[in-house]
Coordinates of N, CA and C in Angstrom, one line a residue:
M192 N 120.8 228.0 31.5 CA 120.7 227.9 30.0 C 120.8 229.3 29.4
N193 N 121.7 229.4 28.4 CA 121.9 230.7 27.7 C 121.0 230.8 26.5
L194 N 120.0 231.7 26.6 CA 119.0 231.9 25.5 C 119.7 232.3 24.2
E195 N 120.7 233.1 24.3 CA 121.4 233.5 23.1 C 122.0 232.3 22.3
W196 N 122.6 231.4 23.1 CA 123.1 230.2 22.5 C 122.1 229.4 21.8
V197 N 120.9 229.3 22.5 CA 119.8 228.5 21.9 C 119.4 229.1 20.5
I198 N 119.3 230.5 20.5 CA 118.9 231.1 19.2 C 120.0 230.9 18.2
T199 N 121.3 231.0 18.6 CA 122.4 230.8 17.7 C 122.4 229.4 17.1
I200 N 122.2 228.4 18.0 CA 122.2 227.0 17.6 C 121.1 226.7 16.6
I201 N 119.9 227.3 16.8 CA 118.8 227.1 15.9 C 119.1 227.8 14.6
S202 N 119.6 229.0 14.6 CA 119.8 229.8 13.4 C 120.9 229.2 12.5
E203 N 121.9 228.6 13.2 CA 123.0 228.0 12.4 C 122.8 226.5 12.0
N204 N 121.9 225.9 12.7 CA 121.8 224.4 12.4 C 120.4 224.0 12.1
W205 N 119.5 224.9 11.8 CA 118.1 224.5 11.6 C 117.9 223.6 10.4
P206 N 118.7 223.6 9.3 CA 118.5 222.6 8.3 C 118.8 221.2 8.7
M207 N 119.8 221.1 9.6 CA 120.1 219.7 10.2 C 119.0 219.3 11.1
F208 N 118.5 220.2 11.9 CA 117.4 219.8 12.8 C 116.2 219.4 12.0
L209 N 115.9 220.1 10.9 CA 114.8 219.8 10.1 C 114.9 218.5 9.4
R210 N 116.1 218.2 8.9 CA 116.3 216.9 8.2 C 116.2 215.7 9.2
G211 N 116.8 215.9 10.4 CA 116.7 214.9 11.5 C 115.2 214.7 11.9
A212 N 114.5 215.8 12.1 CA 113.1 215.6 12.5 C 112.2 215.0 11.4
G213 N 112.6 215.3 10.1 CA 111.8 214.7 9.0 C 112.1 213.2 8.9
L214 N 113.3 212.8 9.1 CA 113.6 211.4 9.0 C 113.0 210.6 10.2
T215 N 113.0 211.3 11.3 CA 112.4 210.7 12.5 C 110.9 210.4 12.2
L216 N 110.2 211.4 11.7 CA 108.8 211.3 11.4 C 108.5 210.2 10.3
L217 N 109.4 210.2 9.3 CA 109.2 209.2 8.2 C 109.4 207.8 8.7
I218 N 110.4 207.5 9.5 CA 110.7 206.2 10.0 C 109.5 205.8 11.0
A219 N 109.1 206.7 11.8 CA 108.0 206.4 12.8 C 106.7 206.1 12.0
L220 N 106.4 206.9 11.0 CA 105.2 206.7 10.2 C 105.2 205.4 9.5
I221 N 106.2 205.1 8.7 CA 106.3 203.9 7.9 C 106.3 202.7 8.9
G222 N 107.1 202.8 9.9 CA 107.2 201.7 10.9 C 105.9 201.4 11.6
T223 N 105.1 202.4 11.9 CA 103.8 202.2 12.5 C 102.8 201.6 11.6
V224 N 102.8 202.1 10.3 CA 101.9 201.5 9.4 C 102.2 200.0 9.1
L225 N 103.4 199.7 8.8 CA 103.8 198.3 8.6 C 103.6 197.5 9.8
G226 N 103.9 198.0 11.0 CA 103.7 197.3 12.2 C 102.3 197.0 12.5
A227 N 101.4 198.0 12.2 CA 100.0 197.8 12.3 C 99.5 196.7 11.4
I228 N 100.0 196.6 10.2 CA 99.6 195.5 9.3 C 100.1 194.2 9.8
I229 N 101.3 194.1 10.3 CA 101.9 192.9 10.8 C 101.0 192.5 12.1
G230 N 100.7 193.4 12.9 CA 99.9 193.1 14.1 C 98.5 192.7 13.8
L231 N 97.9 193.3 12.7 CA 96.6 192.9 12.3 C 96.6 191.5 11.8
L232 N 97.5 191.1 11.0 CA 97.6 189.8 10.5 C 97.9 188.8 11.6
A233 N 98.8 189.1 12.5 CA 99.1 188.2 13.6 C 97.9 188.0 14.5
G234 N 97.3 189.2 14.8 CA 96.1 189.1 15.7 C 95.0 188.3 15.2
V235 N 94.7 188.4 13.9 CA 93.6 187.7 13.2 C 94.0 186.2 13.3
I236 N 95.2 185.8 12.9 CA 95.6 184.4 12.9 C 95.5 183.8 14.2
R237 N 95.9 184.5 15.3 CA 95.9 184.0 16.6 C 94.5 183.8 17.2
T238 N 93.5 184.3 16.5 CA 92.1 184.2 16.9 C 91.3 183.2 16.1
I239 N 92.0 182.6 15.1 CA 91.3 181.5 14.3 C 91.0 180.3 15.2
P240 N 89.8 179.9 15.2 CA 89.4 178.7 16.0 C 90.2 177.5 15.6
V241 N 90.8 176.8 16.6 CA 91.6 175.6 16.3 C 90.7 174.3 16.4
P242 N 90.7 173.6 15.3 CA 89.9 172.3 15.4 C 90.4 171.3 16.3
E243 N 89.6 170.4 16.7 CA 90.0 169.4 17.7 C 91.0 168.4 17.2
R244 N 91.0 168.1 15.9 CA 92.0 167.2 15.3 C 92.2 167.5 13.8
G245 N 93.2 166.8 13.3 CA 93.5 167.0 11.9 C 94.8 167.8 11.6
A246 N 95.1 167.9 10.3 CA 96.3 168.6 9.9 C 96.2 170.1 10.2
K247 N 95.0 170.6 10.1 CA 94.8 172.1 10.3 C 95.1 172.4 11.7
K248 N 94.8 171.5 12.7 CA 95.1 171.8 14.1 C 96.6 171.9 14.3
V249 N 97.3 170.9 13.7 CA 98.8 170.9 13.8 C 99.4 172.2 13.2
F250 N 98.9 172.6 12.0 CA 99.4 173.8 11.3 C 99.1 175.0 12.2
L251 N 97.9 175.2 12.7 CA 97.6 176.4 13.5 C 98.4 176.4 14.8
K252 N 98.6 175.2 15.4 CA 99.4 175.2 16.6 C 100.8 175.7 16.4
V253 N 101.4 175.2 15.3 CA 102.8 175.6 14.9 C 102.8 177.1 14.7
I254 N 101.9 177.6 13.9 CA 101.9 179.1 13.6 C 101.7 179.9 14.8
N255 N 100.7 179.5 15.7 CA 100.5 180.2 16.9 C 101.8 180.2 17.8
A256 N 102.5 179.1 17.8 CA 103.7 179.0 18.6 C 104.8 179.9 18.1
I257 N 104.9 180.0 16.8 CA 105.9 180.9 16.2 C 105.5 182.4 16.5
L258 N 104.2 182.7 16.3 CA 103.8 184.1 16.6 C 103.9 184.4 18.1
S259 N 103.7 183.5 19.0 CA 103.9 183.7 20.4 C 105.3 184.0 20.7
I260 N 106.3 183.2 20.1 CA 107.7 183.5 20.3 C 108.1 184.9 19.8
Y261 N 107.6 185.2 18.6 CA 107.9 186.5 18.0 C 107.4 187.6 18.9
I262 N 106.2 187.5 19.4 CA 105.6 188.6 20.2 C 106.3 188.7 21.5
E263 N 106.6 187.6 22.2 CA 107.2 187.6 23.5 C 108.7 188.1 23.4
F264 N 109.4 187.7 22.3 CA 110.8 188.2 22.1 C 110.9 189.7 21.9
F265 N 110.1 190.2 21.0 CA 110.2 191.6 20.6 C 109.5 192.5 21.6
R266 N 108.6 192.0 22.4 CA 108.1 192.8 23.5 C 109.0 192.7 24.8
G267 N 109.8 191.7 24.8 CA 110.6 191.5 26.0 C 112.1 192.0 25.9
T268 N 112.4 192.5 24.8 CA 113.8 193.0 24.6 C 113.8 194.5 24.1
P269 N 114.8 195.3 24.5 CA 114.8 196.7 24.1 C 115.0 196.9 22.6
M270 N 114.4 197.9 22.1 CA 114.6 198.2 20.7 C 116.0 198.5 20.3
I271 N 116.8 199.1 21.2 CA 118.2 199.4 20.9 C 119.0 198.1 20.7
V272 N 118.7 197.1 21.5 CA 119.3 195.8 21.3 C 118.9 195.1 20.0
Q273 N 117.6 195.2 19.7 CA 117.1 194.7 18.5 C 117.8 195.3 17.3
A274 N 118.0 196.6 17.3 CA 118.6 197.3 16.2 C 120.1 196.8 16.0
M275 N 120.8 196.6 17.1 CA 122.2 196.2 17.0 C 122.2 194.7 16.4
V276 N 121.3 193.9 16.9 CA 121.3 192.5 16.4 C 120.9 192.4 14.9
I277 N 119.9 193.2 14.5 CA 119.4 193.1 13.2 C 120.4 193.7 12.2
Y278 N 121.0 194.9 12.5 CA 121.9 195.6 11.6 C 123.3 194.9 11.6
Y279 N 123.9 194.9 12.8 CA 125.2 194.3 12.8 C 125.2 192.8 12.8
G280 N 124.3 192.2 13.4 CA 124.2 190.7 13.4 C 124.0 190.1 12.1
S281 N 123.1 190.8 11.2 CA 122.9 190.3 9.9 C 124.1 190.4 9.0
A282 N 125.0 191.4 9.3 CA 126.2 191.5 8.5 C 127.2 190.5 8.9
L283 N 127.3 190.2 10.3 CA 128.3 189.3 10.8 C 127.9 187.8 10.5
A284 N 126.6 187.5 10.7 CA 126.1 186.1 10.6 C 125.8 185.7 9.2
F285 N 125.3 186.6 8.4 CA 124.8 186.2 7.1 C 125.5 187.0 5.9
G286 N 126.4 188.0 6.3 CA 127.1 188.8 5.3 C 126.2 189.7 4.5
I287 N 125.0 190.2 5.2 CA 124.1 191.1 4.5 C 124.5 192.5 4.9
D288 N 124.8 193.3 3.8 CA 125.2 194.7 4.0 C 123.9 195.5 3.9
M289 N 123.2 195.7 5.0 CA 121.9 196.3 5.0 C 122.0 197.8 5.1
N290 N 121.2 198.5 4.3 CA 121.1 199.9 4.4 C 120.5 200.3 5.8
V291 N 121.1 201.4 6.4 CA 120.7 201.8 7.7 C 119.2 202.2 7.8
F292 N 118.7 202.8 6.7 CA 117.3 203.2 6.7 C 116.4 202.0 6.6
V293 N 116.8 201.1 5.8 CA 116.0 199.8 5.7 C 116.0 199.1 7.0
A294 N 117.2 199.0 7.7 CA 117.3 198.4 9.0 C 116.4 199.1 10.0
A295 N 116.4 200.4 10.0 CA 115.6 201.2 10.9 C 114.1 200.9 10.7
I296 N 113.6 200.8 9.4 CA 112.2 200.5 9.2 C 111.9 199.1 9.7
I297 N 112.8 198.1 9.4 CA 112.6 196.8 9.9 C 112.4 196.7 11.4
V298 N 113.4 197.4 12.1 CA 113.4 197.3 13.5 C 112.1 197.9 14.1
V299 N 111.7 199.1 13.6 CA 110.5 199.7 14.2 C 109.2 199.0 13.8
S300 N 109.2 198.4 12.6 CA 108.0 197.7 12.1 C 107.8 196.4 12.9
I301 N 108.8 195.6 13.1 CA 108.6 194.3 13.8 C 108.4 194.5 15.3
N302 N 109.0 195.6 15.8 CA 108.8 195.9 17.2 C 107.3 196.4 17.4
T303 N 106.9 197.3 16.5 CA 105.5 197.7 16.6 C 104.5 196.6 16.4
G304 N 104.8 195.7 15.4 CA 103.9 194.6 15.1 C 103.7 193.7 16.3
A305 N 104.8 193.5 17.1 CA 104.6 192.6 18.3 C 103.6 193.2 19.3
Y306 N 103.7 194.5 19.5 CA 102.7 195.2 20.4 C 101.3 195.2 19.8
M307 N 101.2 195.5 18.5 CA 99.9 195.7 17.8 C 99.2 194.3 17.7
A308 N 100.0 193.2 17.7 CA 99.4 191.9 17.6 C 98.5 191.6 18.8
E309 N 99.0 192.0 20.0 CA 98.2 191.8 21.2 C 97.1 192.8 21.3
I310 N 97.3 194.0 20.8 CA 96.2 195.0 20.8 C 95.1 194.5 19.9
V311 N 95.4 194.0 18.7 CA 94.4 193.5 17.8 C 93.7 192.3 18.4
R312 N 94.5 191.4 18.9 CA 93.9 190.2 19.5 C 92.9 190.6 20.6
G313 N 93.3 191.5 21.4 CA 92.3 192.0 22.5 C 91.1 192.6 21.9
G314 N 91.3 193.4 20.8 CA 90.1 194.0 20.2 C 89.2 193.0 19.6
I315 N 89.7 191.9 19.0 CA 88.8 190.9 18.4 C 88.1 190.1 19.5
V316 N 88.8 189.8 20.6 CA 88.2 189.1 21.7 C 87.1 189.9 22.4
S317 N 87.2 191.2 22.3 CA 86.3 192.1 23.0 C 84.9 192.2 22.2
I318 N 84.9 191.8 20.9 CA 83.7 191.8 20.2 C 82.8 190.7 20.7
D319 N 81.5 191.1 20.8 CA 80.5 190.2 21.4 C 80.4 188.9 20.5
K320 N 80.4 187.7 21.2 CA 80.4 186.4 20.5 C 79.1 186.2 19.7
G321 N 78.1 187.0 20.1 CA 76.8 186.8 19.3 C 77.0 187.3 17.9
Q322 N 77.9 188.2 17.6 CA 78.1 188.7 16.3 C 78.8 187.6 15.4
F323 N 79.7 186.8 16.0 CA 80.3 185.7 15.3 C 79.2 184.7 15.0
E324 N 78.4 184.4 16.0 CA 77.4 183.3 15.8 C 76.4 183.7 14.8
A325 N 76.0 185.0 14.8 CA 75.1 185.5 13.8 C 75.6 185.4 12.4
A326 N 76.9 185.8 12.3 CA 77.5 185.7 10.9 C 77.7 184.3 10.4
H327 N 78.0 183.4 11.3 CA 78.1 182.0 10.9 C 76.7 181.4 10.6
A328 N 75.7 181.9 11.3 CA 74.4 181.4 11.1 C 73.8 181.7 9.7
I329 N 74.3 182.8 9.1 CA 73.9 183.2 7.8 C 74.8 182.7 6.7
G330 N 75.8 181.8 7.1 CA 76.6 181.1 6.1 C 78.0 181.8 5.9
M331 N 78.4 182.7 6.7 CA 79.7 183.4 6.5 C 80.8 182.5 7.0
T332 N 81.9 182.4 6.3 CA 83.1 181.7 6.8 C 83.8 182.6 7.8
H333 N 84.8 182.1 8.5 CA 85.6 182.8 9.5 C 86.2 184.1 8.8
V334 N 86.8 183.9 7.6 CA 87.4 185.0 7.0 C 86.4 186.1 6.6
Q335 N 85.3 185.7 6.1 CA 84.2 186.6 5.8 C 83.7 187.4 7.0
T336 N 83.6 186.6 8.1 CA 83.1 187.3 9.3 C 84.1 188.3 9.8
M337 N 85.4 187.9 9.7 CA 86.4 188.9 10.1 C 86.4 190.1 9.3
W338 N 86.4 189.9 8.0 CA 86.5 191.0 7.0 C 85.3 192.0 7.1
N339 N 84.1 191.4 7.1 CA 82.9 192.2 7.0 C 82.3 192.7 8.3
V340 N 82.5 191.9 9.4 CA 81.8 192.2 10.6 C 82.8 192.7 11.7
V341 N 83.8 191.9 11.9 CA 84.7 192.1 13.1 C 85.7 193.2 12.9
L342 N 86.5 193.1 11.8 CA 87.7 194.0 11.6 C 87.2 195.5 11.5
P343 N 86.1 195.9 10.9 CA 85.7 197.3 10.9 C 85.6 197.8 12.3
Q344 N 85.0 197.0 13.2 CA 84.9 197.5 14.6 C 86.2 197.5 15.3
V345 N 87.0 196.5 15.1 CA 88.3 196.4 15.7 C 89.2 197.5 15.3
I346 N 89.3 197.9 14.1 CA 90.1 198.9 13.6 C 89.7 200.3 14.3
R347 N 88.4 200.5 14.4 CA 88.0 201.7 15.0 C 88.4 201.7 16.5
N348 N 88.2 200.5 17.2 CA 88.5 200.4 18.6 C 90.0 200.6 18.9
I349 N 90.8 200.1 18.0 CA 92.3 200.1 18.3 C 93.0 201.4 17.8
L350 N 92.2 202.3 17.1 CA 92.8 203.5 16.6 C 93.5 204.3 17.6
P351 N 93.0 204.5 18.9 CA 93.7 205.3 19.9 C 95.0 204.6 20.2
A352 N 95.0 203.3 20.4 CA 96.2 202.6 20.7 C 97.3 202.6 19.6
T353 N 96.8 202.6 18.3 CA 97.7 202.7 17.2 C 98.3 204.1 17.2
G354 N 97.5 205.1 17.4 CA 98.0 206.5 17.5 C 99.0 206.7 18.6
N355 N 98.8 206.1 19.7 CA 99.7 206.1 20.8 C 101.0 205.4 20.5
Q356 N 100.9 204.3 19.7 CA 102.1 203.6 19.3 C 102.9 204.5 18.3
F357 N 102.3 205.3 17.5 CA 102.9 206.2 16.6 C 103.7 207.2 17.4
V358 N 103.1 207.8 18.4 CA 103.8 208.8 19.2 C 105.0 208.2 19.9
I359 N 104.8 206.9 20.4 CA 106.0 206.2 21.1 C 107.1 206.0 20.1
N360 N 106.8 205.7 18.9 CA 107.8 205.4 17.8 C 108.6 206.7 17.5
I361 N 107.9 207.8 17.5 CA 108.6 209.1 17.2 C 109.7 209.3 18.2
K362 N 109.4 209.0 19.5 CA 110.4 209.1 20.5 C 111.5 208.0 20.5
D363 N 111.0 206.8 20.3 CA 111.9 205.7 20.3 C 112.9 205.6 19.2
T364 N 112.6 206.3 18.1 CA 113.6 206.3 17.0 C 114.9 206.8 17.4
S365 N 115.0 207.5 18.6 CA 116.3 208.0 19.1 C 117.3 206.9 19.3
V366 N 116.8 205.7 19.6 CA 117.7 204.6 19.9 C 118.4 204.1 18.6
L367 N 117.9 204.5 17.5 CA 118.5 204.1 16.2 C 119.8 204.7 15.9
N368 N 120.2 205.7 16.8 CA 121.5 206.4 16.5 C 122.6 205.4 16.7
V369 N 122.4 204.2 17.4 CA 123.4 203.2 17.6 C 123.8 202.6 16.3
I370 N 122.9 202.6 15.3 CA 123.3 202.1 14.0 C 123.5 203.2 12.9
S371 N 123.8 204.4 13.5 CA 124.1 205.6 12.7 C 123.0 206.1 11.8
V372 N 121.7 205.9 12.2 CA 120.6 206.5 11.5 C 120.6 208.0 11.8
T373 N 120.6 208.9 10.8 CA 120.7 210.3 11.1 C 119.4 210.9 11.4
E374 N 118.7 210.4 12.5 CA 117.5 211.0 12.9 C 117.8 212.1 13.9
L375 N 116.8 212.6 14.5 CA 116.9 213.9 15.3 C 117.9 213.8 16.4
Y376 N 117.9 212.7 17.2 CA 118.9 212.6 18.3 C 120.3 212.5 17.8
F377 N 120.5 211.7 16.7 CA 121.9 211.6 16.1 C 122.4 213.0 15.6
V378 N 121.5 213.7 15.0 CA 121.8 215.1 14.5 C 122.2 216.0 15.6
T379 N 121.4 215.9 16.7 CA 121.6 216.8 17.9 C 122.9 216.5 18.5
K380 N 123.2 215.2 18.6 CA 124.5 214.8 19.2 C 125.7 215.3 18.4
S381 N 125.5 215.3 17.1 CA 126.6 215.8 16.2 C 126.8 217.3 16.4
I382 N 125.6 218.1 16.5 CA 125.7 219.5 16.7 C 126.3 219.9 18.0
S383 N 125.9 219.2 19.1 CA 126.4 219.5 20.4 C 127.9 219.1 20.5
G384 N 128.3 218.2 19.7 CA 129.7 217.8 19.7 C 130.6 218.9 19.0
N385 N 130.0 219.6 18.1 CA 130.7 220.7 17.4 C 130.8 222.0 18.3
N386 N 129.7 222.3 19.0 CA 129.7 223.6 19.7 C 129.9 223.4 21.2
F387 N 129.9 222.2 21.7 CA 130.1 221.9 23.1 C 129.0 222.5 24.0
R388 N 127.9 222.9 23.4 CA 126.7 223.4 24.2 C 125.7 222.3 24.3
Y389 N 125.9 221.3 25.1 CA 125.1 220.1 25.1 C 123.7 220.5 25.6
F390 N 123.6 221.2 26.7 CA 122.3 221.5 27.3 C 121.4 222.3 26.3
E391 N 121.9 223.3 25.7 CA 121.1 224.1 24.8 C 120.8 223.3 23.5
S392 N 121.7 222.5 23.0 CA 121.4 221.7 21.8 C 120.3 220.7 22.1
F393 N 120.4 220.0 23.2 CA 119.4 219.0 23.5 C 118.1 219.6 23.9
F394 N 118.1 220.8 24.4 CA 116.9 221.6 24.8 C 116.1 221.8 23.5
V395 N 116.8 222.2 22.4 CA 116.2 222.5 21.1 C 115.6 221.2 20.6
A396 N 116.3 220.1 20.7 CA 115.8 218.8 20.3 C 114.6 218.4 21.1
C397 N 114.6 218.6 22.4 CA 113.5 218.3 23.2 C 112.2 219.1 22.8
M398 N 112.4 220.3 22.5 CA 111.2 221.1 22.0 C 110.7 220.6 20.6
I399 N 111.6 220.2 19.8 CA 111.2 219.6 18.5 C 110.4 218.3 18.7
Y400 N 110.9 217.5 19.5 CA 110.2 216.2 19.8 C 108.8 216.5 20.4
F401 N 108.7 217.5 21.3 CA 107.4 217.9 21.9 C 106.5 218.4 20.8
V402 N 106.9 219.3 20.0 CA 106.1 219.8 18.9 C 105.6 218.7 18.0
M403 N 106.4 217.8 17.6 CA 106.0 216.7 16.7 C 104.9 215.9 17.4
T404 N 105.2 215.4 18.6 CA 104.2 214.6 19.3 C 102.9 215.3 19.6
F405 N 103.0 216.6 19.9 CA 101.8 217.3 20.2 C 101.0 217.5 19.0
I406 N 101.6 217.8 17.9 CA 100.8 218.0 16.6 C 100.2 216.6 16.2
V407 N 101.0 215.6 16.3 CA 100.4 214.2 15.9 C 99.3 213.8 16.8
T408 N 99.4 214.1 18.1 CA 98.3 213.7 19.0 C 97.1 214.5 18.7
R409 N 97.2 215.8 18.4 CA 96.0 216.6 18.1 C 95.3 216.1 16.8
I410 N 96.1 215.7 15.8 CA 95.6 215.2 14.5 C 94.8 213.9 14.8
L411 N 95.4 213.0 15.6 CA 94.8 211.8 15.8 C 93.5 211.9 16.6
L412 N 93.5 212.9 17.6 CA 92.2 213.1 18.3 C 91.2 213.7 17.4
Y413 N 91.5 214.5 16.4 CA 90.6 215.0 15.4 C 90.0 213.9 14.6
I414 N 90.9 213.0 14.1 CA 90.4 211.9 13.3 C 89.5 211.0 14.1
E415 N 89.8 210.7 15.4 CA 88.9 209.9 16.3 C 87.5 210.6 16.4
K416 N 87.5 211.9 16.6 CA 86.2 212.6 16.7 C 85.4 212.5 15.4
K417 N 86.1 212.6 14.3 CA 85.4 212.4 13.0 C 84.8 211.0 12.8
L418 N 85.6 210.0 13.3 CA 85.1 208.7 13.1 C 83.9 208.4 14.1
D419 N 83.9 209.1 15.3 CA 82.8 208.9 16.2 C 81.5 209.5 15.7
G420 N 81.6 210.5 14.8 CA 80.4 211.1 14.3 C 79.8 212.0 15.2
S421 N 78.6 212.5 14.9 CA 77.9 213.4 15.7 C 77.3 212.8 17.0
D422 N 77.2 213.5 18.1 CA 76.6 213.0 19.3 C 75.1 212.9 19.2
N423 N 74.5 213.7 18.3 CA 73.1 213.7 18.2 C 72.7 213.3 16.8
Y424 N 71.8 212.3 16.7 CA 71.4 211.8 15.5 C 69.9 212.1 15.3
T425 N 69.6 212.5 14.1 CA 68.2 212.8 13.8 C 67.6 211.8 12.8
M426 N 66.5 211.1 13.3 CA 65.9 210.1 12.5 C 65.2 210.7 11.3
I427 N 65.5 210.2 10.1 CA 64.8 210.6 8.9 C 63.6 209.8 8.7
E428 N 62.4 210.5 8.6 CA 61.2 209.7 8.4 C 61.0 209.1 7.0
N429 N 60.7 207.9 7.0 CA 60.5 207.2 5.7 C 59.1 207.6 5.1
D430 N 59.1 207.8 3.8 CA 57.9 208.2 3.1 C 56.8 207.2 3.3
I431 N 57.2 205.9 3.5 CA 56.2 204.8 3.6 C 55.5 205.0 5.0
Q432 N 56.2 205.6 6.0 CA 55.6 205.7 7.3 C 54.6 206.8 7.4
K433 N 54.6 207.7 6.4 CA 53.7 208.9 6.4 C 52.2 208.4 6.2

């Protein structure tokens, strides 16, 4: 590796690297947030108790079947293939001229949602059943139980997995170059094609990816520690107890 070429590539192309890294972070962030919302809704729906009979049973069975197909399909196929199908397939099959940025957000969101759905479902199932029974005993509906008792705990428990998914999305946005999204990998490929210094160009991109994921990881760890609170708790004496 020629260090002089690395410095030259950075000095001449840093605006392009910066724009590519910025778009990468933006797509990963929006996709992770939307995917977490999709996963949260899907996870909650999949844990709704199914009655033994009636129209509600049929409705929930159909919805659960649709969600199961969605989850299995998007977890079982590569994101690069999903991007090709959604962007080019929608144009060929339905005549939809989709913006590449919108297509990128859709791809990352629905892919993330499929993984987050199972993470959320596992988080809900891990909550002690006694909490559900106690909430129902005081007259709470399933929705009220979820909103007031279960989801606050689930969101805290799945925060590490959500952060990990964000880091994965930062790296996986590189596959979106197949639909001409000008993220970091696409930009680096263009730069290396101009100077024919592939190793040095992608070494710079590698360092940028590392810096982004490292900083995001540190921020998420800080947030987790803040949510955990202090390790030592001091009981405040009540005036009535004096």
